[in-house]
Amino acid sequence: MKNNIGWHVLHVKFNNEKKAHNDLKRLGVESFLPMGLTIRQWSDRKKKIYTPLFPSYVFVNIKSKLDFHTALSVDSVRSYIRFGDEYGRVSEKEIKQMKILTEDKEITEVETNVKLPKIGDKLKIEKGKLSGVECEVYRINENHKINVWINSLHQNISATVPLHYFQGGGAGLIQH
């Protein structure tokens, strides 16, 4: 069981991420559901809503064999994500990075994708809660779009980060 201690990825039923997250917490299993604010367009209006960054995924911190099996007992949970014989694992550092990107109200337009961006400037954020996070610029416009690679999921998280978070306010670091 020692090898299964730590953060894992659960596959849950479609549109049941919030229910699974709440049920896991209710059962005493630490879980994390990264959410991003998106704008949904209907025929008569637009509305901002929070949606899961990783549809059908919920992260759980397994601390014991009991946690491992309790997580599987939740009705909306299908299985643990596996890569061959190995369970999908996420490092504590990656969880912290996702929490920073999704919980800081100054960081907006958080989204995910599975493709690596084109090679761009590699930066290290020096200020704020993101201090120490290494990122890669992949879009240059009036916003400052960054990319953080979540290696264990083979996915990117991107977000718009205030210019003052970068070393020297970003001057000279961003090239066209």
Coordinates of C-alpha atoms in Angstrom, one line a residue:
M1 CA 0.0 0.0 0.0
K2 CA 3.0 2.3 0.6
N3 CA 3.3 2.9 -3.2
N4 CA -0.3 4.1 -3.4
I5 CA 0.1 6.9 -0.8
G6 CA -0.3 10.4 -2.3
W7 CA -2.4 12.2 -4.8
H8 CA -4.2 10.0 -7.4
V9 CA -6.7 10.8 -10.2
L10 CA -10.2 9.4 -10.1
H11 CA -12.3 9.0 -13.2
V12 CA -15.9 10.0 -12.4
K13 CA -19.2 9.9 -14.2
F14 CA -19.8 12.7 -16.7
N15 CA -21.0 15.9 -15.1
N16 CA -20.6 14.3 -11.6
E17 CA -17.3 15.9 -10.6
K18 CA -18.8 18.2 -7.9
K19 CA -21.0 15.4 -6.5
A20 CA -18.0 13.1 -6.3
H21 CA -15.8 15.8 -4.7
N22 CA -18.4 16.6 -2.1
D23 CA -19.1 12.9 -1.3
L24 CA -15.4 12.2 -0.9
K25 CA -15.0 15.1 1.5
R26 CA -18.1 13.9 3.4
L27 CA -16.5 10.4 3.8
G28 CA -13.3 12.0 5.1
V29 CA -11.1 11.5 1.9
E30 CA -9.2 14.7 1.0
S31 CA -10.1 15.6 -2.6
F32 CA -9.4 18.5 -4.9
L33 CA -11.5 19.6 -7.9
P34 CA -9.8 22.4 -9.8
M35 CA -12.4 24.7 -11.3
G36 CA -12.1 27.5 -13.9
L37 CA -14.5 30.4 -14.6
T38 CA -15.9 30.2 -18.2
I39 CA -18.5 32.1 -20.1
R40 CA -21.4 30.1 -21.5
Q41 CA -23.4 31.5 -24.3
W42 CA -27.1 30.8 -24.6
S43 CA -29.4 32.3 -27.3
D44 CA -30.6 35.0 -25.0
R45 CA -27.7 35.6 -22.6
K46 CA -24.2 35.0 -21.4
K47 CA -23.4 33.7 -18.0
K48 CA -20.1 33.1 -16.1
I49 CA -20.0 29.7 -14.5
Y50 CA -17.3 27.5 -12.8
T51 CA -16.6 24.3 -14.6
P52 CA -14.0 21.5 -13.9
L53 CA -10.6 22.1 -15.5
F54 CA -10.4 18.4 -16.1
P55 CA -13.8 17.0 -17.0
S56 CA -14.5 13.6 -15.4
Y57 CA -11.5 13.9 -13.1
V58 CA -11.2 14.4 -9.3
F59 CA -7.9 14.3 -7.4
V60 CA -7.7 12.4 -4.1
N61 CA -5.0 12.3 -1.5
I62 CA -4.7 8.7 -0.5
K63 CA -3.3 8.3 3.0
S64 CA -4.3 4.7 3.8
K65 CA -5.6 1.6 2.3
L66 CA -9.0 2.6 3.8
D67 CA -8.9 5.9 1.8
F68 CA -8.1 4.0 -1.4
H69 CA -11.1 1.8 -1.1
T70 CA -13.4 4.4 0.4
A71 CA -12.9 6.6 -2.7
L72 CA -14.0 3.7 -4.9
S73 CA -17.2 3.3 -2.9
V74 CA -18.5 6.7 -4.0
D75 CA -21.4 6.1 -6.4
S76 CA -20.3 8.6 -9.0
V77 CA -16.6 7.3 -9.1
R78 CA -15.8 4.9 -11.9
S79 CA -12.2 4.0 -11.3
Y80 CA -8.7 5.2 -10.7
I81 CA -6.9 6.5 -13.8
R82 CA -4.1 4.1 -14.8
F83 CA -1.2 4.2 -17.2
G84 CA -0.6 0.6 -17.9
D85 CA 0.0 -1.1 -14.5
E86 CA 0.6 2.2 -12.7
Y87 CA -2.1 4.3 -11.0
G88 CA -2.2 7.9 -12.3
R89 CA -0.3 9.9 -9.7
V90 CA 0.1 13.7 -9.2
S91 CA 2.9 15.2 -7.1
E92 CA 2.2 17.5 -4.2
K93 CA 4.0 20.3 -6.1
E94 CA 1.6 19.9 -9.1
I95 CA -1.4 20.0 -6.8
K96 CA -0.1 23.2 -5.1
Q97 CA 0.4 24.8 -8.5
M98 CA -3.1 23.9 -9.6
K99 CA -4.5 25.3 -6.4
I100 CA -2.6 28.5 -6.8
L101 CA -3.8 28.9 -10.4
T102 CA -7.4 28.2 -9.6
E103 CA -7.8 29.9 -6.2
D104 CA -6.0 33.3 -6.9
K105 CA -8.8 35.8 -7.9
E106 CA -6.3 37.9 -9.9
I107 CA -5.5 35.0 -12.2
T108 CA -8.2 34.7 -14.8
E109 CA -9.1 32.7 -17.9
V110 CA -7.7 29.4 -16.5
E111 CA -8.1 26.6 -19.1
T112 CA -6.5 23.3 -20.0
N113 CA -5.3 21.5 -23.1
V114 CA -3.3 18.4 -24.0
K115 CA -1.0 19.9 -26.5
L116 CA 2.3 21.5 -25.7
P117 CA 2.4 25.1 -26.8
K118 CA 4.9 26.3 -29.4
I119 CA 8.3 27.0 -28.0
G120 CA 8.3 30.5 -26.4
D121 CA 9.9 32.5 -23.6
K122 CA 10.5 30.5 -20.5
L123 CA 9.8 32.6 -17.4
K124 CA 9.9 32.2 -13.6
I125 CA 7.3 34.1 -11.7
E126 CA 9.0 36.1 -8.9
K127 CA 6.1 37.7 -7.0
G128 CA 2.8 36.8 -5.4
K129 CA 1.5 33.3 -4.6
L130 CA 3.0 32.0 -7.8
S131 CA 6.5 32.9 -6.9
G132 CA 8.9 30.1 -8.1
V133 CA 6.5 28.7 -10.7
E134 CA 8.2 28.2 -14.0
C135 CA 6.1 28.9 -17.1
E136 CA 6.2 29.4 -20.8
V137 CA 4.6 32.3 -22.7
Y138 CA 2.6 31.0 -25.6
R139 CA 0.4 33.9 -26.5
I140 CA 1.3 37.6 -26.6
N141 CA -1.5 40.2 -26.4
E142 CA -2.8 42.7 -24.0
N143 CA -3.0 39.8 -21.5
H144 CA -0.1 37.7 -20.4
K145 CA -0.9 34.1 -21.0
I146 CA 1.3 31.5 -19.3
N147 CA 1.5 27.8 -19.4
V148 CA 2.3 25.4 -16.6
W149 CA 2.9 21.7 -17.6
I150 CA 1.4 19.1 -15.3
N151 CA 3.7 16.3 -16.1
S152 CA 1.8 13.4 -14.5
L153 CA -1.4 14.2 -16.4
H154 CA 0.4 15.1 -19.6
Q155 CA -1.7 18.3 -19.8
N156 CA -1.2 22.1 -19.6
I157 CA -2.8 24.6 -17.4
S158 CA -2.9 28.1 -18.8
A159 CA -4.0 31.3 -17.2
T160 CA -3.8 35.1 -17.6
V161 CA -1.4 36.4 -14.9
P162 CA -0.9 40.0 -13.9
L163 CA 2.3 41.5 -15.4
H164 CA 3.6 42.6 -12.0
Y165 CA 3.9 38.9 -11.0
F166 CA 6.9 38.5 -13.4
Q167 CA 10.5 39.5 -12.6
G168 CA 10.9 43.2 -13.3
G169 CA 7.2 43.5 -14.2
G170 CA 7.9 41.4 -17.2
A171 CA 9.9 44.1 -19.0
G172 CA 12.2 42.6 -21.6
L173 CA 11.1 39.0 -20.8
I174 CA 8.3 38.8 -23.3
Q175 CA 9.3 38.9 -27.0
H176 CA 7.1 38.9 -30.0

